[in-house]
């Protein structure tokens, strides 16, 4: 009949009935040992979930944000990096991340014929230099839209060393906030996953990492100039857990900032 759906032909089955059916098929084996998975985070993942599981859960409404198709480009050679970028844009890329190893790489050449008002561009600098960034801001149209992903603490976590020393690196971070640009700082959360951290640990370390930058900016009275921080997150194979991780990261950052 009009208005009926396939599901109208079936009665509702309770969570208890589903569980009883599974236990019957297990033929005496322990339900919790056989089909309940204990995640590294200490979460007991059931073999199925039912509408009854959602009855006492308050789901926080968040505003959806758009996703962009991005491409990473190692920019050891400015001309080659620019050629790659233009080629990727022709193939549909909507965002570009250039990994710049040294100040000898001319970012003006990298950005040749790239419309910064249309394409999101990030520069992951493997050094800290106010002069380098200022030159780009002075020479390139719409350069204030660039995301400069500078992460001295991430460099320390990765290599065991500061670029110069803690005092010098953090002083430079403060100085960078006098520049007119979209984003200066980033937090590389992938470091912690690659080091073996579970999801809860990744989130905890990411917030601690970001909070150190907030403390530096607060001490230098530059906290009010912070627009945002870019979080770089790796995604593992557990689909639903990784979605939850990204949402939790956003919520935690909103609380911290």
PDB file of C-alpha atoms in Angstrom:
ATOM      1  CA  UNK A   1       0.000   0.000   0.000  1.00  0.00           C
ATOM      2  CA  UNK A   2       0.975   3.604  -0.571  1.00  0.00           C
ATOM      3  CA  UNK A   3       2.991   5.022   2.318  1.00  0.00           C
ATOM      4  CA  UNK A   4       4.110   1.638   3.659  1.00  0.00           C
ATOM      5  CA  UNK A   5       7.773   0.663   3.780  1.00  0.00           C
ATOM      6  CA  UNK A   6       9.525  -2.683   3.867  1.00  0.00           C
ATOM      7  CA  UNK A   7      10.155  -2.300   7.607  1.00  0.00           C
ATOM      8  CA  UNK A   8       6.440  -2.061   8.341  1.00  0.00           C
ATOM      9  CA  UNK A   9       6.258  -5.823   7.737  1.00  0.00           C
ATOM     10  CA  UNK A  10       8.586  -6.578  10.647  1.00  0.00           C
ATOM     11  CA  UNK A  11       7.979  -6.158  14.348  1.00  0.00           C
ATOM     12  CA  UNK A  12      10.407  -4.266  16.591  1.00  0.00           C
ATOM     13  CA  UNK A  13      12.973  -6.492  18.263  1.00  0.00           C
ATOM     14  CA  UNK A  14      14.354  -5.468  21.634  1.00  0.00           C
ATOM     15  CA  UNK A  15      18.012  -5.393  22.570  1.00  0.00           C
ATOM     16  CA  UNK A  16      17.393  -8.257  25.006  1.00  0.00           C
ATOM     17  CA  UNK A  17      16.011 -10.476  22.222  1.00  0.00           C
ATOM     18  CA  UNK A  18      19.004  -9.797  19.965  1.00  0.00           C
ATOM     19  CA  UNK A  19      21.403 -10.638  22.783  1.00  0.00           C
ATOM     20  CA  UNK A  20      19.536 -13.858  23.589  1.00  0.00           C
ATOM     21  CA  UNK A  21      19.758 -14.906  19.934  1.00  0.00           C
ATOM     22  CA  UNK A  22      23.518 -14.306  19.910  1.00  0.00           C
ATOM     23  CA  UNK A  23      23.968 -16.247  23.151  1.00  0.00           C
ATOM     24  CA  UNK A  24      21.989 -19.144  21.689  1.00  0.00           C
ATOM     25  CA  UNK A  25      24.265 -19.224  18.636  1.00  0.00           C
ATOM     26  CA  UNK A  26      27.358 -19.142  20.852  1.00  0.00           C
ATOM     27  CA  UNK A  27      26.297 -22.559  22.212  1.00  0.00           C
ATOM     28  CA  UNK A  28      27.387 -21.959  25.781  1.00  0.00           C
ATOM     29  CA  UNK A  29      30.476 -19.842  25.138  1.00  0.00           C
ATOM     30  CA  UNK A  30      30.894 -16.699  27.222  1.00  0.00           C
ATOM     31  CA  UNK A  31      29.236 -13.691  25.562  1.00  0.00           C
ATOM     32  CA  UNK A  32      31.691 -11.111  26.915  1.00  0.00           C
ATOM     33  CA  UNK A  33      34.765 -13.134  26.009  1.00  0.00           C
ATOM     34  CA  UNK A  34      33.618 -14.120  22.523  1.00  0.00           C
ATOM     35  CA  UNK A  35      31.921 -11.070  21.033  1.00  0.00           C
ATOM     36  CA  UNK A  36      32.671  -8.030  23.232  1.00  0.00           C
ATOM     37  CA  UNK A  37      35.867  -6.257  22.169  1.00  0.00           C
ATOM     38  CA  UNK A  38      37.950  -4.342  24.701  1.00  0.00           C
ATOM     39  CA  UNK A  39      39.566  -1.393  22.911  1.00  0.00           C
ATOM     40  CA  UNK A  40      43.007  -0.038  23.915  1.00  0.00           C
ATOM     41  CA  UNK A  41      41.145   2.939  25.396  1.00  0.00           C
ATOM     42  CA  UNK A  42      39.252   0.675  27.808  1.00  0.00           C
ATOM     43  CA  UNK A  43      35.951   0.867  25.923  1.00  0.00           C
ATOM     44  CA  UNK A  44      33.905  -2.321  25.750  1.00  0.00           C
ATOM     45  CA  UNK A  45      32.570  -2.501  22.187  1.00  0.00           C
ATOM     46  CA  UNK A  46      29.442  -4.614  21.862  1.00  0.00           C
ATOM     47  CA  UNK A  47      28.740  -6.777  18.785  1.00  0.00           C
ATOM     48  CA  UNK A  48      25.654  -4.686  17.963  1.00  0.00           C
ATOM     49  CA  UNK A  49      23.984  -1.476  19.070  1.00  0.00           C
ATOM     50  CA  UNK A  50      20.283  -0.804  19.482  1.00  0.00           C
ATOM     51  CA  UNK A  51      18.079   2.276  19.697  1.00  0.00           C
ATOM     52  CA  UNK A  52      17.806   1.536  23.418  1.00  0.00           C
ATOM     53  CA  UNK A  53      21.516   2.422  23.758  1.00  0.00           C
ATOM     54  CA  UNK A  54      20.756   6.011  22.743  1.00  0.00           C
ATOM     55  CA  UNK A  55      17.898   6.679  25.146  1.00  0.00           C
ATOM     56  CA  UNK A  56      20.039   8.315  27.836  1.00  0.00           C
ATOM     57  CA  UNK A  57      22.650   9.929  25.576  1.00  0.00           C
ATOM     58  CA  UNK A  58      22.602  13.659  24.894  1.00  0.00           C
ATOM     59  CA  UNK A  59      23.954  14.268  21.408  1.00  0.00           C
ATOM     60  CA  UNK A  60      25.693  17.612  21.096  1.00  0.00           C
ATOM     61  CA  UNK A  61      24.734  19.495  17.959  1.00  0.00           C
ATOM     62  CA  UNK A  62      27.700  20.910  16.059  1.00  0.00           C
ATOM     63  CA  UNK A  63      27.942  22.957  12.911  1.00  0.00           C
ATOM     64  CA  UNK A  64      29.131  21.014   9.908  1.00  0.00           C
ATOM     65  CA  UNK A  65      32.273  22.276   8.212  1.00  0.00           C
ATOM     66  CA  UNK A  66      33.272  21.708   4.622  1.00  0.00           C
ATOM     67  CA  UNK A  67      36.074  19.347   3.662  1.00  0.00           C
ATOM     68  CA  UNK A  68      38.615  20.087   0.956  1.00  0.00           C
ATOM     69  CA  UNK A  69      40.598  17.714  -1.211  1.00  0.00           C
ATOM     70  CA  UNK A  70      44.201  18.467  -0.297  1.00  0.00           C
ATOM     71  CA  UNK A  71      47.635  17.531  -1.573  1.00  0.00           C
ATOM     72  CA  UNK A  72      50.963  17.546   0.266  1.00  0.00           C
ATOM     73  CA  UNK A  73      53.980  18.762  -1.700  1.00  0.00           C
ATOM     74  CA  UNK A  74      57.587  18.621  -0.523  1.00  0.00           C
ATOM     75  CA  UNK A  75      59.041  21.952  -1.604  1.00  0.00           C
ATOM     76  CA  UNK A  76      62.787  21.372  -1.653  1.00  0.00           C
ATOM     77  CA  UNK A  77      62.836  23.006  -5.091  1.00  0.00           C
ATOM     78  CA  UNK A  78      60.522  26.011  -5.516  1.00  0.00           C
ATOM     79  CA  UNK A  79      60.059  25.721  -9.294  1.00  0.00           C
ATOM     80  CA  UNK A  80      59.271  22.008  -9.184  1.00  0.00           C
ATOM     81  CA  UNK A  81      56.915  22.498  -6.236  1.00  0.00           C
ATOM     82  CA  UNK A  82      55.011  25.171  -8.154  1.00  0.00           C
ATOM     83  CA  UNK A  83      54.725  22.957 -11.232  1.00  0.00           C
ATOM     84  CA  UNK A  84      53.388  20.088  -9.112  1.00  0.00           C
ATOM     85  CA  UNK A  85      50.912  22.383  -7.381  1.00  0.00           C
ATOM     86  CA  UNK A  86      49.472  23.704 -10.641  1.00  0.00           C
ATOM     87  CA  UNK A  87      49.186  20.164 -11.969  1.00  0.00           C
ATOM     88  CA  UNK A  88      47.353  18.969  -8.841  1.00  0.00           C
ATOM     89  CA  UNK A  89      44.975  21.935  -9.011  1.00  0.00           C
ATOM     90  CA  UNK A  90      44.127  21.032 -12.607  1.00  0.00           C
ATOM     91  CA  UNK A  91      43.299  17.508 -11.416  1.00  0.00           C
ATOM     92  CA  UNK A  92      40.878  18.727  -8.750  1.00  0.00           C
ATOM     93  CA  UNK A  93      42.887  19.566  -5.634  1.00  0.00           C
ATOM     94  CA  UNK A  94      41.231  22.283  -3.526  1.00  0.00           C
ATOM     95  CA  UNK A  95      43.941  22.778  -0.907  1.00  0.00           C
ATOM     96  CA  UNK A  96      47.737  22.559  -0.923  1.00  0.00           C
ATOM     97  CA  UNK A  97      50.249  21.961   1.833  1.00  0.00           C
ATOM     98  CA  UNK A  98      53.860  22.816   1.043  1.00  0.00           C
ATOM     99  CA  UNK A  99      56.544  21.302   3.270  1.00  0.00           C
ATOM    100  CA  UNK A 100      59.419  23.796   3.186  1.00  0.00           C
ATOM    101  CA  UNK A 101      62.748  22.480   4.544  1.00  0.00           C
ATOM    102  CA  UNK A 102      64.768  25.718   4.635  1.00  0.00           C
ATOM    103  CA  UNK A 103      64.709  29.489   4.172  1.00  0.00           C
ATOM    104  CA  UNK A 104      66.558  29.070   0.868  1.00  0.00           C
ATOM    105  CA  UNK A 105      63.323  27.957  -0.817  1.00  0.00           C
ATOM    106  CA  UNK A 106      61.589  30.959  -2.418  1.00  0.00           C
ATOM    107  CA  UNK A 107      57.904  30.794  -1.485  1.00  0.00           C
ATOM    108  CA  UNK A 108      57.080  33.568  -3.971  1.00  0.00           C
ATOM    109  CA  UNK A 109      58.045  31.189  -6.780  1.00  0.00           C
ATOM    110  CA  UNK A 110      56.087  28.355  -5.169  1.00  0.00           C
ATOM    111  CA  UNK A 111      52.933  30.498  -5.182  1.00  0.00           C
ATOM    112  CA  UNK A 112      53.243  31.703  -8.780  1.00  0.00           C
ATOM    113  CA  UNK A 113      49.824  31.568 -10.539  1.00  0.00           C
ATOM    114  CA  UNK A 114      48.080  30.156  -7.442  1.00  0.00           C
ATOM    115  CA  UNK A 115      44.974  32.139  -6.470  1.00  0.00           C
ATOM    116  CA  UNK A 116      45.087  32.352  -2.672  1.00  0.00           C
ATOM    117  CA  UNK A 117      41.560  33.749  -2.565  1.00  0.00           C
ATOM    118  CA  UNK A 118      40.296  30.474  -4.036  1.00  0.00           C
ATOM    119  CA  UNK A 119      42.795  27.817  -2.939  1.00  0.00           C
ATOM    120  CA  UNK A 120      43.578  27.080   0.707  1.00  0.00           C
ATOM    121  CA  UNK A 121      47.354  27.004   1.098  1.00  0.00           C
ATOM    122  CA  UNK A 122      49.347  25.800   4.095  1.00  0.00           C
ATOM    123  CA  UNK A 123      53.088  26.093   4.585  1.00  0.00           C
ATOM    124  CA  UNK A 124      54.637  23.599   6.980  1.00  0.00           C
ATOM    125  CA  UNK A 125      57.916  25.333   7.775  1.00  0.00           C
ATOM    126  CA  UNK A 126      60.682  23.130   9.140  1.00  0.00           C
ATOM    127  CA  UNK A 127      62.274  26.223  10.662  1.00  0.00           C
ATOM    128  CA  UNK A 128      61.107  29.374  12.456  1.00  0.00           C
ATOM    129  CA  UNK A 129      61.660  32.717  10.717  1.00  0.00           C
ATOM    130  CA  UNK A 130      59.684  35.936  10.995  1.00  0.00           C
ATOM    131  CA  UNK A 131      61.654  37.473   8.111  1.00  0.00           C
ATOM    132  CA  UNK A 132      60.738  34.633   5.751  1.00  0.00           C
ATOM    133  CA  UNK A 133      57.019  34.963   6.424  1.00  0.00           C
ATOM    134  CA  UNK A 134      57.059  38.769   6.300  1.00  0.00           C
ATOM    135  CA  UNK A 135      58.667  38.743   2.858  1.00  0.00           C
ATOM    136  CA  UNK A 136      55.851  36.585   1.518  1.00  0.00           C
ATOM    137  CA  UNK A 137      53.197  38.773   3.125  1.00  0.00           C
ATOM    138  CA  UNK A 138      54.773  41.836   1.502  1.00  0.00           C
ATOM    139  CA  UNK A 139      55.207  40.341  -1.966  1.00  0.00           C
ATOM    140  CA  UNK A 140      52.233  38.023  -2.569  1.00  0.00           C
ATOM    141  CA  UNK A 141      48.605  39.089  -2.994  1.00  0.00           C
ATOM    142  CA  UNK A 142      46.226  37.621  -0.365  1.00  0.00           C
ATOM    143  CA  UNK A 143      49.175  36.060   1.474  1.00  0.00           C
ATOM    144  CA  UNK A 144      47.467  36.833   4.778  1.00  0.00           C
ATOM    145  CA  UNK A 145      45.152  33.873   4.001  1.00  0.00           C
ATOM    146  CA  UNK A 146      48.054  31.419   4.151  1.00  0.00           C
ATOM    147  CA  UNK A 147      48.165  28.983   7.069  1.00  0.00           C
ATOM    148  CA  UNK A 148      51.732  28.979   8.408  1.00  0.00           C
ATOM    149  CA  UNK A 149      52.061  25.690  10.262  1.00  0.00           C
ATOM    150  CA  UNK A 150      54.884  26.341  12.699  1.00  0.00           C
ATOM    151  CA  UNK A 151      55.309  23.813  15.494  1.00  0.00           C
ATOM    152  CA  UNK A 152      58.504  24.100  17.595  1.00  0.00           C
ATOM    153  CA  UNK A 153      57.124  21.720  20.235  1.00  0.00           C
ATOM    154  CA  UNK A 154      56.322  19.183  17.524  1.00  0.00           C
ATOM    155  CA  UNK A 155      59.891  19.545  16.254  1.00  0.00           C
ATOM    156  CA  UNK A 156      61.140  18.876  19.788  1.00  0.00           C
ATOM    157  CA  UNK A 157      58.908  15.800  20.125  1.00  0.00           C
ATOM    158  CA  UNK A 158      60.019  14.483  16.732  1.00  0.00           C
ATOM    159  CA  UNK A 159      63.763  15.138  16.894  1.00  0.00           C
ATOM    160  CA  UNK A 160      64.545  15.668  20.573  1.00  0.00           C
ATOM    161  CA  UNK A 161      65.838  19.172  19.857  1.00  0.00           C
ATOM    162  CA  UNK A 162      64.548  22.722  19.582  1.00  0.00           C
ATOM    163  CA  UNK A 163      65.327  24.667  16.417  1.00  0.00           C
ATOM    164  CA  UNK A 164      67.613  26.896  18.508  1.00  0.00           C
ATOM    165  CA  UNK A 165      66.598  26.582  22.149  1.00  0.00           C
ATOM    166  CA  UNK A 166      63.334  26.802  24.072  1.00  0.00           C
ATOM    167  CA  UNK A 167      63.649  30.487  24.922  1.00  0.00           C
ATOM    168  CA  UNK A 168      64.600  31.547  21.390  1.00  0.00           C
ATOM    169  CA  UNK A 169      61.963  29.419  19.658  1.00  0.00           C
ATOM    170  CA  UNK A 170      59.135  30.585  21.894  1.00  0.00           C
ATOM    171  CA  UNK A 171      60.213  34.226  21.612  1.00  0.00           C
ATOM    172  CA  UNK A 172      60.005  33.893  17.830  1.00  0.00           C
ATOM    173  CA  UNK A 173      56.537  32.380  18.149  1.00  0.00           C
ATOM    174  CA  UNK A 174      55.437  35.473  20.078  1.00  0.00           C
ATOM    175  CA  UNK A 175      56.969  37.790  17.463  1.00  0.00           C
ATOM    176  CA  UNK A 176      55.105  36.031  14.654  1.00  0.00           C
ATOM    177  CA  UNK A 177      51.808  37.146  16.141  1.00  0.00           C
ATOM    178  CA  UNK A 178      52.590  40.728  15.162  1.00  0.00           C
ATOM    179  CA  UNK A 179      52.128  39.676  11.517  1.00  0.00           C
ATOM    180  CA  UNK A 180      48.794  39.922   9.703  1.00  0.00           C
ATOM    181  CA  UNK A 181      48.104  36.330   8.756  1.00  0.00           C
ATOM    182  CA  UNK A 182      45.417  33.671   9.190  1.00  0.00           C
ATOM    183  CA  UNK A 183      47.210  30.992  11.201  1.00  0.00           C
ATOM    184  CA  UNK A 184      50.717  30.756  12.618  1.00  0.00           C
ATOM    185  CA  UNK A 185      50.784  27.684  14.841  1.00  0.00           C
ATOM    186  CA  UNK A 186      50.036  24.018  14.316  1.00  0.00           C
ATOM    187  CA  UNK A 187      49.932  20.935  16.536  1.00  0.00           C
ATOM    188  CA  UNK A 188      51.070  17.673  14.958  1.00  0.00           C
ATOM    189  CA  UNK A 189      48.868  15.090  16.681  1.00  0.00           C
ATOM    190  CA  UNK A 190      50.066  12.352  14.311  1.00  0.00           C
ATOM    191  CA  UNK A 191      53.366  12.260  16.194  1.00  0.00           C
ATOM    192  CA  UNK A 192      51.654  10.696  19.165  1.00  0.00           C
ATOM    193  CA  UNK A 193      49.697   8.085  17.229  1.00  0.00           C
ATOM    194  CA  UNK A 194      52.842   7.057  15.358  1.00  0.00           C
ATOM    195  CA  UNK A 195      54.591   6.724  18.729  1.00  0.00           C
ATOM    196  CA  UNK A 196      51.949   4.225  19.892  1.00  0.00           C
ATOM    197  CA  UNK A 197      49.480   6.419  21.784  1.00  0.00           C
ATOM    198  CA  UNK A 198      45.874   5.276  21.903  1.00  0.00           C
ATOM    199  CA  UNK A 199      43.083   7.705  20.999  1.00  0.00           C
ATOM    200  CA  UNK A 200      42.558   9.042  24.521  1.00  0.00           C
ATOM    201  CA  UNK A 201      46.293   9.616  24.909  1.00  0.00           C
ATOM    202  CA  UNK A 202      46.480  11.346  21.519  1.00  0.00           C
ATOM    203  CA  UNK A 203      43.767  13.790  22.560  1.00  0.00           C
ATOM    204  CA  UNK A 204      45.385  14.400  25.951  1.00  0.00           C
ATOM    205  CA  UNK A 205      48.818  15.050  24.450  1.00  0.00           C
ATOM    206  CA  UNK A 206      47.331  17.255  21.724  1.00  0.00           C
ATOM    207  CA  UNK A 207      45.586  19.462  24.286  1.00  0.00           C
ATOM    208  CA  UNK A 208      48.718  19.631  26.446  1.00  0.00           C
ATOM    209  CA  UNK A 209      50.763  20.505  23.342  1.00  0.00           C
ATOM    210  CA  UNK A 210      48.352  23.285  22.345  1.00  0.00           C
ATOM    211  CA  UNK A 211      48.088  24.553  25.918  1.00  0.00           C
ATOM    212  CA  UNK A 212      51.838  25.174  26.021  1.00  0.00           C
ATOM    213  CA  UNK A 213      51.437  27.581  23.104  1.00  0.00           C
ATOM    214  CA  UNK A 214      48.510  29.266  24.849  1.00  0.00           C
ATOM    215  CA  UNK A 215      50.654  29.733  27.964  1.00  0.00           C
ATOM    216  CA  UNK A 216      53.445  31.339  25.934  1.00  0.00           C
ATOM    217  CA  UNK A 217      51.021  33.715  24.212  1.00  0.00           C
ATOM    218  CA  UNK A 218      49.326  34.558  27.511  1.00  0.00           C
ATOM    219  CA  UNK A 219      52.642  35.435  29.142  1.00  0.00           C
ATOM    220  CA  UNK A 220      53.515  37.684  26.209  1.00  0.00           C
ATOM    221  CA  UNK A 221      50.025  39.225  26.189  1.00  0.00           C
ATOM    222  CA  UNK A 222      49.454  37.987  22.637  1.00  0.00           C
ATOM    223  CA  UNK A 223      46.689  35.491  23.399  1.00  0.00           C
ATOM    224  CA  UNK A 224      44.018  37.834  22.039  1.00  0.00           C
ATOM    225  CA  UNK A 225      45.693  37.766  18.613  1.00  0.00           C
ATOM    226  CA  UNK A 226      45.329  33.997  18.257  1.00  0.00           C
ATOM    227  CA  UNK A 227      42.783  33.235  15.526  1.00  0.00           C
ATOM    228  CA  UNK A 228      43.188  29.479  15.361  1.00  0.00           C
ATOM    229  CA  UNK A 229      45.623  26.586  15.535  1.00  0.00           C
ATOM    230  CA  UNK A 230      45.873  23.954  12.817  1.00  0.00           C
ATOM    231  CA  UNK A 231      45.728  20.395  14.179  1.00  0.00           C
ATOM    232  CA  UNK A 232      47.315  17.766  11.945  1.00  0.00           C
ATOM    233  CA  UNK A 233      45.731  14.406  12.712  1.00  0.00           C
ATOM    234  CA  UNK A 234      46.479  10.962  11.329  1.00  0.00           C
ATOM    235  CA  UNK A 235      43.580   8.554  10.896  1.00  0.00           C
ATOM    236  CA  UNK A 236      43.882   4.844  11.680  1.00  0.00           C
ATOM    237  CA  UNK A 237      41.670   1.983  10.542  1.00  0.00           C
ATOM    238  CA  UNK A 238      38.948   1.987  13.201  1.00  0.00           C
ATOM    239  CA  UNK A 239      36.345   4.035  11.315  1.00  0.00           C
ATOM    240  CA  UNK A 240      33.889   4.928  14.076  1.00  0.00           C
ATOM    241  CA  UNK A 241      36.572   5.485  16.706  1.00  0.00           C
ATOM    242  CA  UNK A 242      38.452   7.858  14.393  1.00  0.00           C
ATOM    243  CA  UNK A 243      35.276   9.852  13.670  1.00  0.00           C
ATOM    244  CA  UNK A 244      34.730  10.126  17.417  1.00  0.00           C
ATOM    245  CA  UNK A 245      38.352  11.230  17.858  1.00  0.00           C
ATOM    246  CA  UNK A 246      37.960  14.109  15.398  1.00  0.00           C
ATOM    247  CA  UNK A 247      34.734  15.269  17.014  1.00  0.00           C
ATOM    248  CA  UNK A 248      36.226  14.994  20.504  1.00  0.00           C
ATOM    249  CA  UNK A 249      39.269  16.978  19.378  1.00  0.00           C
ATOM    250  CA  UNK A 250      37.061  19.829  18.193  1.00  0.00           C
ATOM    251  CA  UNK A 251      35.043  19.828  21.404  1.00  0.00           C
ATOM    252  CA  UNK A 252      38.139  19.745  23.615  1.00  0.00           C
ATOM    253  CA  UNK A 253      39.792  22.574  21.691  1.00  0.00           C
ATOM    254  CA  UNK A 254      36.635  24.675  22.002  1.00  0.00           C
ATOM    255  CA  UNK A 255      36.753  24.176  25.766  1.00  0.00           C
ATOM    256  CA  UNK A 256      40.487  24.860  26.070  1.00  0.00           C
ATOM    257  CA  UNK A 257      40.588  27.914  23.838  1.00  0.00           C
TER     258      UNK A 257
END
